[in-house]
Amino acid sequence: MMLDLVLRSRRVVIEGTETAGVIGVRDGRIAVVAPLDAKLEAQESITLADDEVLLPGLVDTHVHVNEPGRTEWEGYASATRAAAAGGVTTIVDMPLNSIPPTTTPTALATKQGCARGQTYVDVGFWGGAVPGNITDLAALHDGGVFGFKCFLLDSGVPEFPPLDAAEFVATMAETARLGAMLIVHAEDAEVVALAPRPTGPEYAAFLRSRPHRAEDRAIDQVINAARATGGRAHVLHLSSAHALSGLTAARAAGVDVSVETCPHYLTLSDTDIPDGATQFKCCPPIRDGGNQDRLWQALAAGDIDMVVSDHSPCTPELKLLEHGDFGKAWGGIAGLQLGLPVVWTAARSRGHSLADVTRWMAQRPAERVGLPYKGRIAAGADADLCVFAPDADFVVDPASLLHRHQLTAYSGRRLAGIVRQTWLRGRRVRTEGQPLGKLLMRGRR
């Protein structure tokens, strides 16, 4: 049968290996993966330039879209445009900081209603686990959420409170019963409460207020609950390399726990952050260069599963840049559009390949959340593709970003790698054109 689209490239990342090849697409899916000289007939044929590589579309499972309720912070149209511009073809939206949070079936329907018809990439949803909603989890699970997020300390927004120790174990037991994954913001409330309070513009003071012990202790709590209940757990935005030994030992013992880190932890360190530069504030915080080296070693060894953005934007006013007060400014880094070049720039300097980067940023996130037809170039997978020029470089100009607000921690940095095209289910995404994205539900394609 005639194919809809054929893409030829001297460089394609296919199932973890970079090679030459031709990809044939029919009805939105990859129908053929063949050698470069294969004769395929299609309605449209495209040959990539010699400096371009064909990658699977990235899968970012940690994005705060904030719509509805805080749409002035971000929104589905702006977030998914930015995602497409960065080679990301699938996102999974966090259950906060929208109002209402995604903690009931009604709130999930509200979220889906807001997103429908205005997404430029495919969008799935996390449910939220908060005190008092344990009886809602089964209905949310049946409604297609990809799992449940909880906090072990103050989330920063009053409508999404944390779970205490008993509530956390009970929630893990319920998600284990459902076969769902519980994803955890793992910082210990007691350790943070006993740390020095952050005030003023000094970054070192903010760093002391969120010590690595807070992560380490909370991650031990996650491991113990998963071991006791047989639950599936995932540790969000790992910043502390000190926690890695416990995670590695638990996994070796059969505990079902995975872990992610983020581009900012892999590429920024405390010495990069001037006092008062609250665009760098996030929780857990960006730590020192030695810690960063250990994160990279763990990523290379497979002890960290994936790299996702934790895109957590807000209005510029909430960053309090005129005061530079790390204690009062909103914590979160907006990086959805820049994740691929940010990670690639650092990865290649450390001897890693594009196949490594796509494994961390596409294949593994898709596999862990239950999207086996995303994040890979293989027959039967969705034809979600990214045309990437890895040796081209650019300087980050905030004005070029498609997030709702252009504030970025990467302003002025020279990065390697430019996304030239993004394809979603065999159709080229044009960020000023018709939205092509659809809403995803767990277990349904």
Coordinates of C-alpha atoms in Angstrom, one line a residue, residues 127-283:
G127 CA -4.2 12.6 39.4
G128 CA -3.5 14.0 42.8
A129 CA -3.4 12.3 46.2
V130 CA -4.2 14.7 49.1
P131 CA -5.6 14.2 52.5
G132 CA -9.2 13.0 52.3
N133 CA -9.4 12.0 48.7
I134 CA -8.3 8.3 49.0
T135 CA -11.8 7.2 48.0
D136 CA -11.6 9.2 44.8
L137 CA -8.4 7.5 43.5
A138 CA -10.2 4.5 42.0
A139 CA -12.5 6.7 40.0
L140 CA -9.6 8.8 38.8
H141 CA -7.7 5.7 37.8
D142 CA -10.7 4.4 35.9
G143 CA -10.9 7.9 34.3
G144 CA -7.5 7.3 32.7
V145 CA -5.0 9.2 34.8
F146 CA -1.4 7.9 34.5
G147 CA -0.9 7.7 38.3
F148 CA -1.1 9.9 41.3
K149 CA 1.1 12.7 42.7
C150 CA 1.6 13.5 46.3
F151 CA 3.8 15.8 48.5
L152 CA 5.5 15.0 51.7
L153 CA 5.8 18.7 52.7
D154 CA 4.0 21.9 51.9
S155 CA 3.4 22.1 48.1
G156 CA 3.4 25.9 48.0
V157 CA -0.4 26.1 47.2
P158 CA -3.1 25.6 49.8
E159 CA -5.4 23.6 47.6
F160 CA -2.9 20.7 47.4
P161 CA -1.8 19.8 50.9
P162 CA 0.8 17.2 51.8
L163 CA 0.2 13.7 53.1
D164 CA 1.4 12.8 56.6
A165 CA 3.2 9.5 57.2
A166 CA 0.1 7.4 57.9
E167 CA -1.8 8.9 55.0
F168 CA 1.2 8.3 52.7
V169 CA 1.3 4.6 53.5
A170 CA -2.5 4.3 53.1
T171 CA -2.3 6.0 49.8
M172 CA 0.5 3.7 48.6
A173 CA -1.5 0.7 49.6
E174 CA -4.5 2.0 47.6
T175 CA -2.4 2.7 44.5
A176 CA -0.8 -0.7 44.9
R177 CA -4.3 -2.3 44.9
L178 CA -5.2 -0.3 41.8
G179 CA -1.9 -1.2 40.0
A180 CA -1.3 2.6 39.8
M181 CA 2.0 4.5 40.3
L182 CA 2.4 7.0 43.1
I183 CA 4.8 9.8 42.2
V184 CA 6.3 11.7 45.1
H185 CA 7.7 15.1 45.7
A186 CA 10.2 13.7 48.2
E187 CA 11.5 16.3 50.7
D188 CA 11.0 15.7 54.4
A189 CA 8.9 18.4 56.2
E190 CA 10.6 18.0 59.6
V191 CA 14.1 18.4 58.2
V192 CA 13.1 21.5 56.2
A193 CA 11.3 22.9 59.3
L194 CA 14.5 22.5 61.4
A195 CA 16.8 24.1 58.7
P196 CA 17.6 27.8 58.7
R197 CA 14.8 29.9 57.3
P198 CA 15.7 31.4 53.9
T199 CA 15.5 35.2 53.7
G200 CA 17.0 37.7 51.3
P201 CA 19.0 37.5 48.1
E202 CA 21.8 35.1 49.2
Y203 CA 21.5 31.8 47.2
A204 CA 23.7 30.0 49.7
A205 CA 21.2 30.8 52.4
F206 CA 18.4 29.3 50.3
L207 CA 20.4 26.2 49.6
R208 CA 21.0 25.7 53.4
S209 CA 17.2 25.9 53.9
R210 CA 16.6 22.8 51.7
P211 CA 19.5 20.4 52.7
H212 CA 20.1 17.2 50.9
R213 CA 19.1 15.3 54.1
A214 CA 15.5 16.4 53.4
E215 CA 15.5 14.5 50.1
D216 CA 17.4 11.5 51.5
R217 CA 15.1 11.0 54.4
A218 CA 11.9 11.4 52.3
I219 CA 13.2 9.0 49.7
D220 CA 13.9 6.4 52.4
Q221 CA 10.2 6.9 53.4
V222 CA 9.1 6.3 49.8
I223 CA 11.2 3.1 49.5
N224 CA 9.9 1.7 52.8
A225 CA 6.3 2.3 51.9
A226 CA 6.7 0.7 48.4
R227 CA 8.5 -2.3 50.0
A228 CA 5.8 -2.7 52.7
T229 CA 2.8 -2.4 50.3
G230 CA 4.2 -3.8 47.0
G231 CA 3.4 -0.4 45.4
R232 CA 4.8 1.2 42.4
A233 CA 6.6 4.4 43.3
H234 CA 8.5 7.2 41.4
V235 CA 10.7 9.8 42.9
L236 CA 10.3 13.2 41.2
H237 CA 13.1 15.7 40.4
L238 CA 16.0 14.1 42.2
S239 CA 18.5 16.8 43.2
S240 CA 20.5 15.0 45.9
A241 CA 23.0 12.5 44.8
H242 CA 23.3 11.3 48.4
A243 CA 20.0 9.4 47.9
L244 CA 21.2 7.3 45.0
S245 CA 22.8 4.5 47.1
G246 CA 19.5 3.8 48.9
L247 CA 17.5 3.8 45.6
T248 CA 20.0 1.5 43.9
A249 CA 19.9 -1.0 46.7
A250 CA 16.1 -0.9 46.9
R251 CA 15.8 -1.6 43.2
A252 CA 18.3 -4.4 43.4
A253 CA 16.1 -5.9 46.2
G254 CA 13.0 -5.8 44.0
V255 CA 11.3 -2.6 45.2
D256 CA 9.4 -1.1 42.3
V257 CA 10.8 2.5 42.5
S258 CA 12.0 4.7 39.6
V259 CA 13.6 8.1 39.7
E260 CA 13.9 11.1 37.5
T261 CA 16.2 14.2 37.4
C262 CA 15.9 17.4 35.5
P263 CA 17.9 19.5 33.0
H264 CA 18.6 22.2 35.6
Y265 CA 20.2 19.8 38.0
L266 CA 22.4 18.4 35.3
T267 CA 23.6 21.7 33.9
L268 CA 23.5 24.3 36.6
S269 CA 25.3 24.5 39.9
D270 CA 25.2 26.7 42.9
T271 CA 28.2 28.7 41.6
D272 CA 26.2 29.6 38.5
I273 CA 23.6 31.4 40.5
P274 CA 24.1 35.1 41.4
D275 CA 22.6 36.4 44.6
G276 CA 19.1 37.7 43.9
A277 CA 18.7 35.7 40.7
T278 CA 15.4 34.1 41.7
Q279 CA 14.7 32.7 38.2
F280 CA 17.0 29.9 39.4
K281 CA 14.9 29.0 42.5
C282 CA 13.3 25.6 42.5
C283 CA 12.6 22.9 45.1

